[in-house]
PDB file of C-alpha atoms in Angstrom:
ATOM      1  CA  UNK A  25     -58.516 -48.793  15.177  1.00 98.00           C
ATOM      2  CA  UNK A  26     -57.100 -49.439  11.725  1.00 98.00           C
ATOM      3  CA  UNK A  27     -55.898 -46.532   9.569  1.00 99.00           C
ATOM      4  CA  UNK A  28     -55.096 -46.461   5.871  1.00 99.00           C
ATOM      5  CA  UNK A  29     -52.029 -44.444   4.935  1.00 99.00           C
ATOM      6  CA  UNK A  30     -52.000 -43.599   1.234  1.00 98.00           C
ATOM      7  CA  UNK A  31     -48.825 -41.899   0.046  1.00 98.00           C
ATOM      8  CA  UNK A  32     -48.041 -40.610  -3.441  1.00 98.00           C
ATOM      9  CA  UNK A  33     -44.472 -40.361  -4.701  1.00 98.00           C
ATOM     10  CA  UNK A  34     -42.714 -37.370  -6.168  1.00 98.00           C
ATOM     11  CA  UNK A  35     -41.607 -37.749  -9.774  1.00 96.00           C
ATOM     12  CA  UNK A  36     -38.154 -39.272 -10.206  1.00 95.00           C
ATOM     13  CA  UNK A  37     -37.954 -40.433  -6.596  1.00 97.00           C
ATOM     14  CA  UNK A  38     -36.793 -44.014  -7.231  1.00 97.00           C
ATOM     15  CA  UNK A  39     -33.201 -43.428  -6.085  1.00 98.00           C
ATOM     16  CA  UNK A  40     -34.366 -41.660  -2.911  1.00 98.00           C
ATOM     17  CA  UNK A  41     -36.816 -44.537  -2.312  1.00 98.00           C
ATOM     18  CA  UNK A  42     -34.006 -47.084  -2.637  1.00 98.00           C
ATOM     19  CA  UNK A  43     -31.766 -45.112  -0.267  1.00 98.00           C
ATOM     20  CA  UNK A  44     -34.436 -44.817   2.449  1.00 98.00           C
ATOM     21  CA  UNK A  45     -35.973 -48.285   1.982  1.00 98.00           C
ATOM     22  CA  UNK A  46     -34.164 -50.062   4.837  1.00 98.00           C
ATOM     23  CA  UNK A  47     -35.257 -47.447   7.393  1.00 98.00           C
ATOM     24  CA  UNK A  48     -38.804 -47.443   5.989  1.00 98.00           C
ATOM     25  CA  UNK A  49     -39.038 -51.233   6.204  1.00 98.00           C
ATOM     26  CA  UNK A  50     -37.609 -51.264   9.743  1.00 98.00           C
ATOM     27  CA  UNK A  51     -40.507 -49.104  10.943  1.00 98.00           C
ATOM     28  CA  UNK A  52     -42.999 -51.369   9.211  1.00 98.00           C
ATOM     29  CA  UNK A  53     -41.334 -54.396  10.788  1.00 98.00           C
ATOM     30  CA  UNK A  54     -41.842 -52.824  14.224  1.00 98.00           C
ATOM     31  CA  UNK A  55     -45.575 -52.530  13.539  1.00 98.00           C
ATOM     32  CA  UNK A  56     -45.642 -56.126  12.299  1.00 98.00           C
ATOM     33  CA  UNK A  57     -43.804 -57.372  15.390  1.00 98.00           C
ATOM     34  CA  UNK A  58     -46.374 -55.570  17.542  1.00 98.00           C
ATOM     35  CA  UNK A  59     -49.265 -57.183  15.624  1.00 98.00           C
ATOM     36  CA  UNK A  60     -50.387 -53.776  14.329  1.00 98.00           C
ATOM     37  CA  UNK A  61     -49.701 -54.109  10.588  1.00 98.00           C
ATOM     38  CA  UNK A  62     -52.466 -55.429   8.345  1.00 98.00           C
ATOM     39  CA  UNK A  63     -50.660 -54.828   5.051  1.00 98.00           C
ATOM     40  CA  UNK A  64     -48.122 -52.605   3.362  1.00 98.00           C
ATOM     41  CA  UNK A  65     -46.738 -52.235  -0.121  1.00 98.00           C
ATOM     42  CA  UNK A  66     -45.928 -49.943  -3.028  1.00 98.00           C
ATOM     43  CA  UNK A  67     -47.826 -49.139  -6.220  1.00 98.00           C
ATOM     44  CA  UNK A  68     -45.646 -50.005  -9.254  1.00 98.00           C
ATOM     45  CA  UNK A  69     -45.816 -47.424 -12.058  1.00 97.00           C
ATOM     46  CA  UNK A  70     -46.284 -50.214 -14.578  1.00 98.00           C
ATOM     47  CA  UNK A  71     -48.208 -53.482 -14.549  1.00 98.00           C
ATOM     48  CA  UNK A  72     -45.344 -55.586 -13.204  1.00 96.00           C
ATOM     49  CA  UNK A  73     -44.337 -57.127  -9.890  1.00 94.00           C
ATOM     50  CA  UNK A  74     -40.880 -55.564 -10.334  1.00 95.00           C
ATOM     51  CA  UNK A  75     -41.225 -52.315 -12.299  1.00 97.00           C
ATOM     52  CA  UNK A  76     -37.446 -51.888 -12.635  1.00 96.00           C
ATOM     53  CA  UNK A  77     -36.427 -48.349 -13.598  1.00 96.00           C
ATOM     54  CA  UNK A  78     -40.091 -47.303 -14.038  1.00 97.00           C
ATOM     55  CA  UNK A  79     -40.262 -47.290 -10.251  1.00 97.00           C
ATOM     56  CA  UNK A  80     -43.252 -46.702  -8.058  1.00 98.00           C
ATOM     57  CA  UNK A  81     -45.960 -44.085  -7.711  1.00 98.00           C
ATOM     58  CA  UNK A  82     -46.862 -44.451  -4.056  1.00 98.00           C
ATOM     59  CA  UNK A  83     -47.575 -46.780  -1.172  1.00 98.00           C
ATOM     60  CA  UNK A  84     -50.430 -48.147   0.916  1.00 98.00           C
ATOM     61  CA  UNK A  85     -50.071 -49.045   4.584  1.00 98.00           C
ATOM     62  CA  UNK A  86     -52.917 -50.259   6.759  1.00 98.00           C
ATOM     63  CA  UNK A  87     -51.973 -50.353  10.413  1.00 98.00           C
ATOM     64  CA  UNK A  88     -53.478 -50.053  13.854  1.00 98.00           C
ATOM     65  CA  UNK A  89     -52.972 -46.875  15.894  1.00 98.00           C
ATOM     66  CA  UNK A  90     -54.453 -45.420  19.064  1.00 98.00           C
ATOM     67  CA  UNK A  91     -56.180 -42.627  17.140  1.00 98.00           C
ATOM     68  CA  UNK A  92     -56.070 -40.570  13.949  1.00 98.00           C
ATOM     69  CA  UNK A  93     -53.561 -38.119  15.389  1.00 98.00           C
ATOM     70  CA  UNK A  94     -51.144 -40.948  16.250  1.00 98.00           C
ATOM     71  CA  UNK A  95     -51.531 -42.432  12.759  1.00 98.00           C
ATOM     72  CA  UNK A  96     -50.825 -39.069  11.121  1.00 98.00           C
ATOM     73  CA  UNK A  97     -47.790 -38.464  13.326  1.00 98.00           C
ATOM     74  CA  UNK A  98     -46.409 -41.925  12.503  1.00 98.00           C
ATOM     75  CA  UNK A  99     -46.972 -41.375   8.776  1.00 98.00           C
ATOM     76  CA  UNK A 100     -45.269 -37.966   8.784  1.00 98.00           C
ATOM     77  CA  UNK A 101     -42.225 -39.443  10.549  1.00 98.00           C
ATOM     78  CA  UNK A 102     -41.686 -42.010   7.776  1.00 98.00           C
ATOM     79  CA  UNK A 103     -38.180 -41.999   6.270  1.00 98.00           C
ATOM     80  CA  UNK A 104     -39.751 -41.693   2.813  1.00 98.00           C
ATOM     81  CA  UNK A 105     -41.200 -38.322   3.857  1.00 98.00           C
ATOM     82  CA  UNK A 106     -37.857 -36.956   5.080  1.00 98.00           C
ATOM     83  CA  UNK A 107     -36.054 -38.391   2.026  1.00 98.00           C
ATOM     84  CA  UNK A 108     -38.438 -36.581  -0.336  1.00 98.00           C
ATOM     85  CA  UNK A 109     -39.954 -39.763  -1.786  1.00 98.00           C
ATOM     86  CA  UNK A 110     -43.530 -38.859  -0.876  1.00 98.00           C
ATOM     87  CA  UNK A 111     -45.153 -35.685  -2.169  1.00 97.00           C
ATOM     88  CA  UNK A 112     -48.446 -36.321  -0.407  1.00 98.00           C
ATOM     89  CA  UNK A 113     -49.497 -38.478   2.540  1.00 98.00           C
ATOM     90  CA  UNK A 114     -53.126 -39.015   3.499  1.00 98.00           C
ATOM     91  CA  UNK A 115     -54.422 -40.908   6.539  1.00 98.00           C
ATOM     92  CA  UNK A 116     -57.964 -42.165   6.951  1.00 98.00           C
ATOM     93  CA  UNK A 117     -59.752 -44.427   9.399  1.00 98.00           C
ATOM     94  CA  UNK A 118     -60.265 -47.892   7.961  1.00 98.00           C
ATOM     95  CA  UNK A 119     -62.763 -50.548   8.995  1.00 98.00           C
ATOM     96  CA  UNK A 120     -61.677 -54.046   8.069  1.00 96.00           C
ATOM     97  CA  UNK A 121     -64.640 -56.132   6.949  1.00 97.00           C
ATOM     98  CA  UNK A 122     -63.189 -59.146   5.100  1.00 95.00           C
ATOM     99  CA  UNK A 123     -61.494 -61.526   5.515  1.00 91.00           C
TER     100      UNK A 123
END
């Protein structure tokens, strides 16, 4: 089943986000390689593709997991959690309808 992982950043976490980005992306790449990643990306703090020093305010990941517990465990093991980027991480079942 698909699960939506919605994470919100701590204030002033841009430098920590940059430092942990490679490890974060490597985990997402593993999901993609396994055909389990529907989409992933950050929420810019400003209305811009590249927010520069304004940074980001969170992320959305929609991926396939065996169950809710597995999705939560994967989300909590994210490098952005251990690096202090995320202040809150929520996981919910997601039913893809379109496209």
